[in-house]
mmCIF file of C-alpha atoms in Angstrom:
data_model
loop_
_atom_site.group_PDB
_atom_site.id
_atom_site.type_symbol
_atom_site.label_atom_id
_atom_site.label_comp_id
_atom_site.label_asym_id
_atom_site.label_seq_id
_atom_site.Cartn_x
_atom_site.Cartn_y
_atom_site.Cartn_z
ATOM 1 C CA MET A 1 -12.374 37.677 24.282
ATOM 2 C CA GLY A 2 -9.807 37.174 21.535
ATOM 3 C CA ARG A 3 -9.891 35.009 18.491
ATOM 4 C CA ILE A 4 -8.919 31.330 18.811
ATOM 5 C CA GLN A 5 -5.961 30.642 16.532
ATOM 6 C CA THR A 6 -6.026 27.597 14.278
ATOM 7 C CA THR A 7 -3.518 24.996 13.171
ATOM 8 C CA HIS A 8 -3.551 21.290 12.330
ATOM 9 C CA VAL A 9 -1.290 18.269 12.104
ATOM 10 C CA GLY A 10 -0.955 15.788 9.288
ATOM 11 C CA SER A 11 -0.838 15.323 5.566
ATOM 12 C CA LEU A 12 -2.948 17.508 3.330
ATOM 13 C CA PRO A 13 -4.420 16.447 -0.028
ATOM 14 C CA ARG A 14 -1.890 16.171 -2.835
ATOM 15 C CA SER A 15 -2.290 16.725 -6.536
ATOM 16 C CA ARG A 16 -2.142 13.712 -8.832
ATOM 17 C CA GLN A 17 1.271 14.950 -10.050
ATOM 18 C CA ILE A 18 2.744 14.936 -6.533
ATOM 19 C CA THR A 19 1.112 11.621 -5.641
ATOM 20 C CA ASP A 20 2.422 9.948 -8.791
ATOM 21 C CA LEU A 21 5.908 11.377 -8.270
ATOM 22 C CA VAL A 22 6.166 10.379 -4.593
ATOM 23 C CA PHE A 23 4.888 6.863 -5.312
ATOM 24 C CA ALA A 24 7.203 6.487 -8.333
ATOM 25 C CA ARG A 25 10.189 7.420 -6.203
ATOM 26 C CA GLU A 26 9.018 4.985 -3.520
ATOM 27 C CA ALA A 27 8.778 2.215 -6.133
ATOM 28 C CA GLY A 28 12.392 2.813 -7.156
ATOM 29 C CA VAL A 29 11.663 4.615 -10.410
ATOM 30 C CA PRO A 30 14.561 7.024 -11.034
ATOM 31 C CA VAL A 31 13.373 10.568 -10.327
ATOM 32 C CA GLU A 32 15.824 13.426 -10.776
ATOM 33 C CA ASP A 33 16.288 15.215 -7.431
ATOM 34 C CA ALA A 34 16.140 18.799 -8.740
ATOM 35 C CA GLY A 35 12.966 18.110 -10.724
ATOM 36 C CA PHE A 36 11.355 16.342 -7.775
ATOM 37 C CA ASN A 37 12.227 19.185 -5.426
ATOM 38 C CA ALA A 38 10.933 21.844 -7.830
ATOM 39 C CA ILE A 39 7.566 20.098 -8.119
ATOM 40 C CA VAL A 40 7.358 19.569 -4.343
ATOM 41 C CA ALA A 41 8.286 23.234 -3.764
ATOM 42 C CA GLY A 42 5.398 24.295 -5.995
ATOM 43 C CA ALA A 43 3.004 21.967 -4.181
ATOM 44 C CA VAL A 44 4.112 23.297 -0.784
ATOM 45 C CA ALA A 45 3.628 26.880 -1.993
ATOM 46 C CA ASP A 46 0.129 25.988 -3.226
ATOM 47 C CA ILE A 47 -0.919 24.215 -0.012
ATOM 48 C CA VAL A 48 0.412 27.027 2.195
ATOM 49 C CA ALA A 49 -1.495 29.572 0.086
ATOM 50 C CA LYS A 50 -4.665 27.479 0.487
ATOM 51 C CA GLN A 51 -4.189 27.431 4.257
ATOM 52 C CA LYS A 52 -3.811 31.225 4.194
ATOM 53 C CA ALA A 53 -7.034 31.544 2.198
ATOM 54 C CA ALA A 54 -8.795 29.233 4.681
ATOM 55 C CA GLY A 55 -7.674 31.357 7.632
ATOM 56 C CA VAL A 56 -5.244 28.879 9.205
ATOM 57 C CA ASP A 57 -2.993 30.820 11.586
ATOM 58 C CA LEU A 58 -0.118 28.353 11.873
ATOM 59 C CA PRO A 59 0.210 26.385 8.611
ATOM 60 C CA SER A 60 2.166 23.240 7.782
ATOM 61 C CA ASP A 61 3.877 22.096 4.604
ATOM 62 C CA GLY A 62 1.194 19.419 4.258
ATOM 63 C CA GLU A 63 3.908 16.728 4.252
ATOM 64 C CA MET A 64 3.996 16.979 0.452
ATOM 65 C CA SER A 65 7.365 15.225 0.034
ATOM 66 C CA LYS A 66 6.671 12.285 2.355
ATOM 67 C CA ILE A 67 5.330 8.886 1.299
ATOM 68 C CA SER A 68 3.612 8.601 4.676
ATOM 69 C CA TYR A 69 3.766 10.262 8.054
ATOM 70 C CA ALA A 70 5.749 7.415 9.627
ATOM 71 C CA THR A 71 7.588 5.471 6.927
ATOM 72 C CA TYR A 72 9.367 8.422 5.289
ATOM 73 C CA ILE A 73 12.125 8.068 7.893
ATOM 74 C CA LYS A 74 13.630 5.101 6.022
ATOM 75 C CA ASP A 75 15.002 7.665 3.559
ATOM 76 C CA ARG A 76 16.673 9.611 6.379
ATOM 77 C CA LEU A 77 17.839 6.884 8.777
ATOM 78 C CA THR A 78 19.683 3.597 8.352
ATOM 79 C CA GLY A 79 18.381 0.340 9.777
ATOM 80 C CA PHE A 80 15.016 0.142 7.996
ATOM 81 C CA ALA A 81 14.287 -2.181 5.063
ATOM 82 C CA GLY A 82 11.838 -4.710 3.693
ATOM 83 C CA ASP A 83 8.106 -4.672 4.235
ATOM 84 C CA SER A 84 6.113 -5.394 7.378
ATOM 85 C CA SER A 85 3.042 -7.540 7.346
ATOM 86 C CA ARG A 86 -0.074 -5.625 8.234
ATOM 87 C CA ARG A 87 -3.569 -6.507 9.179
ATOM 88 C CA PRO A 88 -6.555 -4.491 8.117
ATOM 89 C CA PRO A 89 -8.667 -2.937 10.858
ATOM 90 C CA ARG A 90 -10.950 -5.491 12.504
ATOM 91 C CA ASP A 91 -14.120 -3.768 11.297
ATOM 92 C CA LEU A 92 -12.941 -4.108 7.684
ATOM 93 C CA GLU A 93 -12.118 -7.790 8.188
ATOM 94 C CA GLN A 94 -15.787 -8.315 9.046
ATOM 95 C CA VAL A 95 -16.825 -7.006 5.616
ATOM 96 C CA PRO A 96 -14.411 -8.655 3.155
ATOM 97 C CA SER A 97 -16.211 -7.367 0.058
ATOM 98 C CA PHE A 98 -15.723 -3.769 1.226
ATOM 99 C CA LEU A 99 -12.078 -4.451 2.112
ATOM 100 C CA GLU A 100 -11.478 -5.881 -1.362
ATOM 101 C CA ARG A 101 -13.192 -2.891 -2.999
ATOM 102 C CA GLN A 102 -11.066 -0.487 -0.912
ATOM 103 C CA ALA A 103 -7.892 -2.248 -2.020
ATOM 104 C CA ARG A 104 -8.919 -2.164 -5.706
ATOM 105 C CA SER A 105 -9.825 1.534 -5.566
ATOM 106 C CA GLY A 106 -6.559 2.600 -3.947
ATOM 107 C CA GLY A 107 -8.174 3.198 -0.567
ATOM 108 C CA THR A 108 -5.519 1.158 1.214
ATOM 109 C CA PRO A 109 -1.777 1.837 1.225
ATOM 110 C CA THR A 110 0.267 0.310 -1.564
ATOM 111 C CA TYR A 111 3.656 1.478 -0.307
ATOM 112 C CA LYS A 112 6.034 -0.633 1.730
ATOM 113 C CA ARG A 113 6.114 -0.325 5.471
ATOM 114 C CA PRO A 114 9.703 -1.231 6.383
ATOM 115 C CA LYS A 115 10.856 -2.841 9.595
ATOM 116 C CA CYS A 116 13.928 -2.219 11.718
ATOM 117 C CA VAL A 117 16.548 -4.732 10.613
ATOM 118 C CA GLY A 118 19.776 -2.964 11.588
ATOM 119 C CA GLU A 119 21.382 -0.244 13.649
ATOM 120 C CA ILE A 120 19.613 3.109 13.420
ATOM 121 C CA THR A 121 21.861 6.031 12.482
ATOM 122 C CA VAL A 122 21.421 9.180 10.418
ATOM 123 C CA LYS A 123 21.678 8.410 6.693
ATOM 124 C CA THR A 124 21.032 11.899 5.315
ATOM 125 C CA MET A 125 19.305 15.070 6.369
ATOM 126 C CA GLN A 126 19.106 16.478 2.825
ATOM 127 C CA PRO A 127 15.375 15.666 2.540
ATOM 128 C CA LEU A 128 14.779 17.680 5.726
ATOM 129 C CA ALA A 129 16.889 20.557 4.389
ATOM 130 C CA ASP A 130 14.775 20.511 1.207
ATOM 131 C CA ASP A 131 11.524 20.404 3.223
ATOM 132 C CA VAL A 132 12.670 23.332 5.391
ATOM 133 C CA ALA A 133 13.745 25.435 2.389
ATOM 134 C CA ASN A 134 10.491 24.734 0.521
ATOM 135 C CA PHE A 135 8.394 25.578 3.564
ATOM 136 C CA GLN A 136 10.312 28.769 4.400
ATOM 137 C CA SER A 137 9.877 29.961 0.818
ATOM 138 C CA ALA A 138 6.155 29.146 0.839
ATOM 139 C CA LEU A 139 5.629 30.891 4.183
ATOM 140 C CA ALA A 140 7.339 34.049 2.927
ATOM 141 C CA ALA A 141 5.360 34.015 -0.336
ATOM 142 C CA SER A 142 2.069 33.731 1.572
ATOM 143 C CA GLY A 143 2.929 36.340 4.187
ATOM 144 C CA TYR A 144 3.268 33.999 7.156
ATOM 145 C CA ALA A 145 5.769 34.803 9.909
ATOM 146 C CA ARG A 146 5.833 31.232 11.211
ATOM 147 C CA GLY A 147 4.601 27.715 10.570
ATOM 148 C CA PHE A 148 4.574 24.189 11.962
ATOM 149 C CA MET A 149 6.527 21.238 10.543
ATOM 150 C CA ASN A 150 5.459 17.685 11.375
ATOM 151 C CA SER A 151 7.908 14.938 12.242
ATOM 152 C CA ALA A 152 7.281 11.335 13.189
ATOM 153 C CA THR A 153 7.593 10.505 16.883
ATOM 154 C CA PRO A 154 9.552 7.490 18.123
ATOM 155 C CA GLY A 155 6.285 5.862 19.213
ATOM 156 C CA VAL A 156 4.663 6.226 15.788
ATOM 157 C CA ILE A 157 7.800 4.984 14.053
ATOM 158 C CA ALA A 158 7.992 1.941 16.341
ATOM 159 C CA LEU A 159 4.288 1.215 15.941
ATOM 160 C CA PHE A 160 4.346 1.123 12.142
ATOM 161 C CA GLN A 161 7.873 -0.265 11.651
ATOM 162 C CA PRO A 162 8.354 -3.262 13.909
ATOM 163 C CA ASN A 163 11.651 -4.028 15.596
ATOM 164 C CA GLU A 164 13.556 -7.062 14.357
ATOM 165 C CA PHE A 165 16.993 -5.896 15.458
ATOM 166 C CA TYR A 166 17.149 -4.453 18.977
ATOM 167 C CA LYS A 167 16.956 -6.761 22.015
ATOM 168 C CA THR A 168 14.052 -4.942 23.648
ATOM 169 C CA GLN A 169 11.344 -2.518 22.636
ATOM 170 C CA ASP A 170 12.863 0.045 25.014
ATOM 171 C CA ASP A 171 16.229 -0.297 23.265
ATOM 172 C CA TYR A 172 14.453 0.156 19.937
ATOM 173 C CA LEU A 173 12.581 3.258 21.075
ATOM 174 C CA GLU A 174 15.783 4.762 22.461
ATOM 175 C CA ALA A 175 17.601 4.118 19.178
ATOM 176 C CA VAL A 176 14.740 5.653 17.176
ATOM 177 C CA ALA A 177 14.710 8.731 19.426
ATOM 178 C CA GLU A 178 18.462 9.150 19.087
ATOM 179 C CA GLY A 179 18.279 8.646 15.322
ATOM 180 C CA MET A 180 15.506 11.228 14.981
ATOM 181 C CA ARG A 181 17.343 13.780 17.136
ATOM 182 C CA ALA A 182 18.962 15.433 14.088
ATOM 183 C CA GLU A 183 15.560 15.922 12.447
ATOM 184 C CA TYR A 184 13.933 17.301 15.582
ATOM 185 C CA GLU A 185 16.834 19.676 16.180
ATOM 186 C CA GLY A 186 16.844 20.737 12.522
ATOM 187 C CA ILE A 187 13.148 21.585 12.649
ATOM 188 C CA VAL A 188 13.579 23.595 15.850
ATOM 189 C CA ALA A 189 16.670 25.366 14.468
ATOM 190 C CA ALA A 190 14.623 26.379 11.415
ATOM 191 C CA GLY A 191 12.092 28.019 13.709
ATOM 192 C CA PHE A 192 9.327 25.465 13.389
#
């Protein structure tokens, strides 16, 4: 019997430097693109090397450049703006003192979760190009032949970014899928 290969999906822990930089950019603080990308490239190289050391067979870039696994798309697609209301999980609502402590300690998201307020089209694929280049470089440096790059699905996007523009939820999902096509195709074209 052969060895079972390992992989994973999702964000990996970020350094304070990356966290501060990603959240600053999200808050509208001017962050120079080349400097941002250089720091993210270093973080991706570090996280890929850690996956190699841990024995992960098919690594990811850890989603180092993304504010969150679903809301990052507002930087790549048009049609998303504002902030959606959100409710805490029901179990946390039953213990308000814990919920308040979580919020004070940073245990709950402080970034905006936009909603769909306009037509969804591709805004820019430069962030994807940067992610692909950073990941390819990190894979080569760590001796990996291949890796896995995450991308938000239409269902996840629609779940976390409510529709206030399209007539029906089906229309919204179709528009999200069409808008994300360039990212999905770019990831596949890069070999991920």
